[in-house]
CSV table of C-alpha atoms and ligand atoms in Angstrom, one decimal:
chain,number,residue,atom,x,y,z
A,86,MET,CA,57.2,43.6,46.6
A,87,SER,CA,58.6,43.9,43.2
A,88,SER,CA,57.9,41.2,40.7
A,89,ARG,CA,61.8,41.3,40.0
A,90,LYS,CA,62.4,40.5,43.9
A,91,LYS,CA,59.6,37.7,43.6
A,92,TYR,CA,61.4,36.3,40.6
A,93,GLU,CA,65.1,36.3,42.2
A,94,GLN,CA,63.5,34.4,45.2
A,95,ARG,CA,62.5,31.1,42.8
A,96,CYS,CA,64.8,28.9,41.6
A,97,ARG,CA,66.2,29.7,38.3
A,98,ARG,CA,65.6,26.3,37.0
A,99,CYS,CA,62.3,25.1,38.2
A,100,LEU,CA,60.9,28.6,39.0
A,101,MET,CA,59.5,27.1,42.3
A,102,ARG,CA,60.1,29.4,45.4
A,103,GLN,CA,63.6,28.3,46.7
A,104,GLU,CA,62.3,26.3,49.8
A,105,LEU,CA,59.9,24.3,47.6
A,106,CYS,CA,62.4,23.9,44.7
A,107,LEU,CA,61.9,20.4,42.8
A,108,CYS,CA,65.0,20.2,41.2
A,109,ALA,CA,66.7,17.4,43.2
A,110,GLN,CA,63.4,15.3,42.5
A,111,ILE,CA,63.3,16.0,38.6
A,112,PRO,CA,63.9,12.4,36.8
A,113,ASP,CA,66.4,12.5,33.8
A,114,LEU,CA,64.0,10.6,31.3
A,115,ASN,CA,66.6,10.4,28.4
A,116,LEU,CA,64.3,9.0,25.7
A,117,ALA,CA,64.3,8.3,21.9
A,118,THR,CA,61.0,10.3,21.7
A,119,LYS,CA,61.7,14.0,21.3
A,120,LEU,CA,59.3,16.6,22.7
A,121,ILE,CA,58.8,19.7,21.1
A,122,LEU,CA,56.9,22.0,23.4
A,123,VAL,CA,55.2,25.4,21.8
A,124,MET,CA,54.0,28.0,23.9
A,125,ASN,CA,53.6,31.8,24.2
A,126,LYS,CA,56.5,33.8,25.5
A,127,ARG,CA,54.7,34.9,28.2
A,128,GLU,CA,53.8,31.5,29.6
A,129,ILE,CA,57.5,30.4,30.0
A,130,LYS,CA,58.4,32.3,33.2
A,131,VAL,CA,55.0,31.4,34.7
A,132,PRO,CA,55.7,29.3,37.6
A,133,THR,CA,52.7,27.3,37.2
A,134,ASN,CA,53.2,26.3,33.7
A,135,THR,CA,53.5,22.7,33.9
A,136,GLY,CA,54.8,21.8,30.2
A,137,ARG,CA,58.0,23.5,31.2
A,138,LEU,CA,58.6,21.3,34.4
A,139,ALA,CA,57.9,18.3,32.0
A,140,ALA,CA,60.5,19.6,29.6
A,141,LEU,CA,63.1,19.9,32.4
A,142,ALA,CA,62.5,16.0,32.9
A,143,LEU,CA,63.1,15.1,29.3
A,144,PRO,CA,66.7,16.1,28.2
A,145,ASN,CA,65.4,15.2,24.5
A,146,SER,CA,62.9,18.3,24.4
A,147,VAL,CA,63.0,21.9,23.3
A,148,ILE,CA,60.7,24.7,24.2
A,149,LEU,CA,59.9,27.0,21.3
A,150,SER,CA,58.2,30.3,22.1
A,151,ARG,CA,55.8,32.4,19.9
A,152,GLY,CA,55.4,35.9,20.1
A,153,VAL,CA,59.2,36.5,20.2
A,154,GLU,CA,59.6,39.6,18.1
A,155,ASP,CA,62.5,39.4,15.4
A,156,ALA,CA,63.1,35.6,16.6
A,157,PRO,CA,60.5,33.8,14.6
A,158,TYR,CA,61.1,29.7,15.1
A,159,ASP,CA,60.9,27.4,12.4
A,160,LEU,CA,59.3,24.3,13.6
A,161,SER,CA,60.8,22.1,11.0
A,162,GLU,CA,64.5,22.8,12.3
A,163,HIS,CA,63.4,20.8,15.5
A,164,LEU,CA,61.9,17.9,14.1
A,165,PRO,CA,64.5,15.1,13.9
A,166,THR,CA,64.4,13.3,10.6
A,167,ASP,CA,64.4,9.8,11.9
A,168,ARG,CA,61.0,9.2,12.6
A,169,PRO,CA,57.7,11.3,11.8
A,170,ALA,CA,56.3,13.5,14.5
A,171,VAL,CA,52.7,13.7,15.6
A,172,LEU,CA,50.7,16.8,17.1
A,173,LEU,CA,49.1,16.5,20.5
A,174,TYR,CA,45.7,18.6,19.4
A,175,PRO,CA,42.0,17.5,19.4
A,176,ALA,CA,41.4,18.1,15.8
A,177,ASP,CA,38.1,16.6,14.5
A,178,ASP,CA,40.3,14.4,12.4
A,179,ALA,CA,42.5,13.2,15.3
A,180,ILE,CA,43.9,9.9,15.7
A,181,LEU,CA,43.2,8.1,18.9
A,182,LEU,CA,46.4,7.5,20.5
A,183,THR,CA,46.7,3.8,21.6
A,184,PRO,CA,49.7,1.2,21.9
A,185,GLU,CA,48.1,-0.7,19.2
A,186,TRP,CA,48.3,2.3,16.8
A,187,VAL,CA,51.8,3.2,17.8
A,188,ALA,CA,52.8,-0.2,17.6
A,189,THR,CA,52.1,-0.5,13.8
A,190,ALA,CA,52.3,3.4,12.6
A,191,GLY,CA,55.0,4.5,15.0
A,192,PRO,CA,57.7,5.6,16.6
A,193,PHE,CA,57.0,9.1,16.8
A,194,HIS,CA,58.2,12.7,17.9
A,195,LEU,CA,55.9,14.5,19.6
A,196,VAL,CA,54.7,18.1,19.4
A,197,VAL,CA,52.6,19.7,21.9
A,198,PRO,CA,51.3,23.3,21.6
A,199,ASP,CA,50.8,24.4,25.2
A,200,GLY,CA,48.1,26.9,25.8
A,201,ASN,CA,44.1,27.0,25.9
A,202,TRP,CA,41.8,26.1,23.3
A,203,ARG,CA,41.9,29.6,21.6
A,204,GLN,CA,45.8,29.9,21.7
A,205,THR,CA,46.4,26.2,20.5
A,206,SER,CA,44.2,26.6,17.5
A,207,LYS,CA,45.6,29.9,16.5
A,208,MET,CA,49.0,28.5,16.8
A,209,ARG,CA,48.0,25.5,14.5
A,210,ARG,CA,46.6,27.7,11.8
A,211,ARG,CA,49.7,30.2,12.0
A,212,ASP,CA,52.3,27.7,11.8
A,213,PRO,CA,52.5,26.0,8.4
A,214,VAL,CA,54.5,23.2,9.6
A,215,MET,CA,52.6,22.5,12.6
A,216,ALA,CA,49.4,22.4,10.0
A,217,THR,CA,50.8,19.6,8.3
A,218,LEU,CA,51.4,17.3,10.9
A,219,PRO,CA,48.9,14.4,11.8
A,220,CYS,CA,46.7,15.0,15.0
A,221,VAL,CA,46.7,12.4,17.9
A,222,ARG,CA,44.3,12.7,20.9
A,223,LEU,CA,44.6,10.8,24.2
A,224,PRO,CA,41.9,8.2,25.0
A,225,PRO,CA,39.5,9.4,28.0
A,226,GLY,CA,41.2,8.9,31.1
A,227,PRO,CA,40.8,10.3,34.8
A,228,PRO,CA,40.3,13.7,35.6
A,229,THR,CA,43.2,16.0,36.1
A,230,ALA,CA,44.9,16.1,39.4
A,231,TYR,CA,45.8,20.1,39.2
A,232,ARG,CA,44.6,22.1,41.9
A,233,VAL,CA,46.9,24.9,41.5
A,234,ARG,CA,45.5,26.8,38.5
A,235,ARG,CA,42.4,26.4,36.6
A,236,GLU,CA,43.0,24.8,33.0
A,237,THR,CA,40.8,25.7,30.1
A,238,LYS,CA,42.2,23.1,27.7
A,239,ALA,CA,40.3,21.0,25.9
A,240,GLU,CA,40.8,17.7,27.9
A,241,GLY,CA,40.9,19.7,31.1
A,242,LEU,CA,44.5,18.4,31.7
A,243,ALA,CA,47.4,20.3,33.0
A,244,THR,CA,50.0,20.1,30.2
A,245,ILE,CA,52.4,17.7,32.0
A,246,GLU,CA,49.6,15.5,32.8
A,247,ALA,CA,48.8,15.3,29.0
A,248,ILE,CA,52.6,15.1,28.3
A,249,ALA,CA,52.8,12.2,30.8
A,250,ARG,CA,49.7,10.1,29.3
A,251,THR,CA,51.2,10.6,25.9
A,252,PHE,CA,54.4,9.2,26.6
A,253,GLY,CA,52.9,6.5,28.7
A,254,ILE,CA,51.4,5.2,25.3
A,255,LEU,CA,54.6,6.2,23.4
A,256,GLU,CA,57.3,4.9,25.9
A,257,GLY,CA,55.6,3.0,28.3
A,258,PRO,CA,53.8,3.4,32.0
A,259,ALA,CA,57.2,3.9,34.1
A,260,VAL,CA,58.0,7.0,32.0
A,261,GLN,CA,54.1,8.2,32.7
A,262,LYS,CA,54.5,7.4,36.5
A,263,ALA,CA,57.7,9.6,36.6
A,264,LEU,CA,56.1,12.7,35.1
A,265,GLU,CA,52.9,12.0,37.0
A,266,ASP,CA,54.9,11.7,40.4
A,267,LEU,CA,57.0,15.0,39.6
A,268,PHE,CA,53.8,16.9,38.7
A,269,GLN,CA,52.0,15.3,42.1
A,270,LEU,CA,55.0,16.5,44.2
A,271,MET,CA,54.9,20.2,42.7
A,272,VAL,CA,51.0,20.4,43.5
A,273,THR,CA,51.7,19.2,47.0
A,274,ARG,CA,54.5,21.6,47.5
A,275,THR,CA,52.7,24.7,46.1
A,276,LEU,CA,49.2,23.7,47.8
A,277,ALA,CA,51.0,23.3,51.1
A,278,SER,CA,52.9,26.6,50.7
A,279,ARG,CA,49.4,28.1,50.3
A,280,GLY,CA,48.3,26.6,53.6
A,281,ILE,CA,46.1,24.2,51.7
A,282,GLY,CA,46.3,20.5,52.3
A,283,ASP,CA,48.9,18.7,54.5
A,284,SER,CA,52.5,19.4,54.1
A,285,ALA,CA,53.7,16.1,53.4
A,286,GLY,CA,55.3,17.6,50.1
A,287,LEU,CA,57.4,19.8,52.2
A,288,ARG,CA,58.8,17.1,54.7
A,289,SER,CA,59.0,14.2,52.2
A,290,THR,CA,60.4,13.8,49.3
A,291,SER,CA,60.3,10.1,48.8
A,292,GLY,CA,56.3,9.7,48.5
B,350,ZN,ZN1,64.4,24.3,41.2
């Protein structure tokens, strides 16, 4: 089967296969905190890219893609001016993200470079606006629940998990749970379609 044909059998919005489409279960989290996700253009159409899924649940979000010839993006054009932005990146001098720190220093908008260690450090080096943003990092937490794609990120988390935990601190636990539930549904359905685990995700949308 051609890759074109495979692509056509996927939902154009969530990129899951039609029978696994998540769109009816994607929450509508209209938040004051803007998510700016920066990824390589090749990642945008990868169904197992979870950053894109997070952006679908967050109407106040934008995906900027690197590697598009003749269409360089300017991060500063996407940073609202009503509050400062922080970069989720584990630099040596990254500030530990805690509710206490956010209460005194925030609120913020959030920029997330999406990629592995090498890609995100390159993005930061090459983007003069990104390079000036203060970096924040997540406190230690539970390990990833991602069993679909091997992750090579610093924290070992899928992008949507890192975003969920960050929004949990910036916006509260209900937002974190909504994003984590969406992610869990994606994992369950994908694994079920591969014949791994039970098929609960295919039968039920309420669990
Ligand atoms: Zn869909």
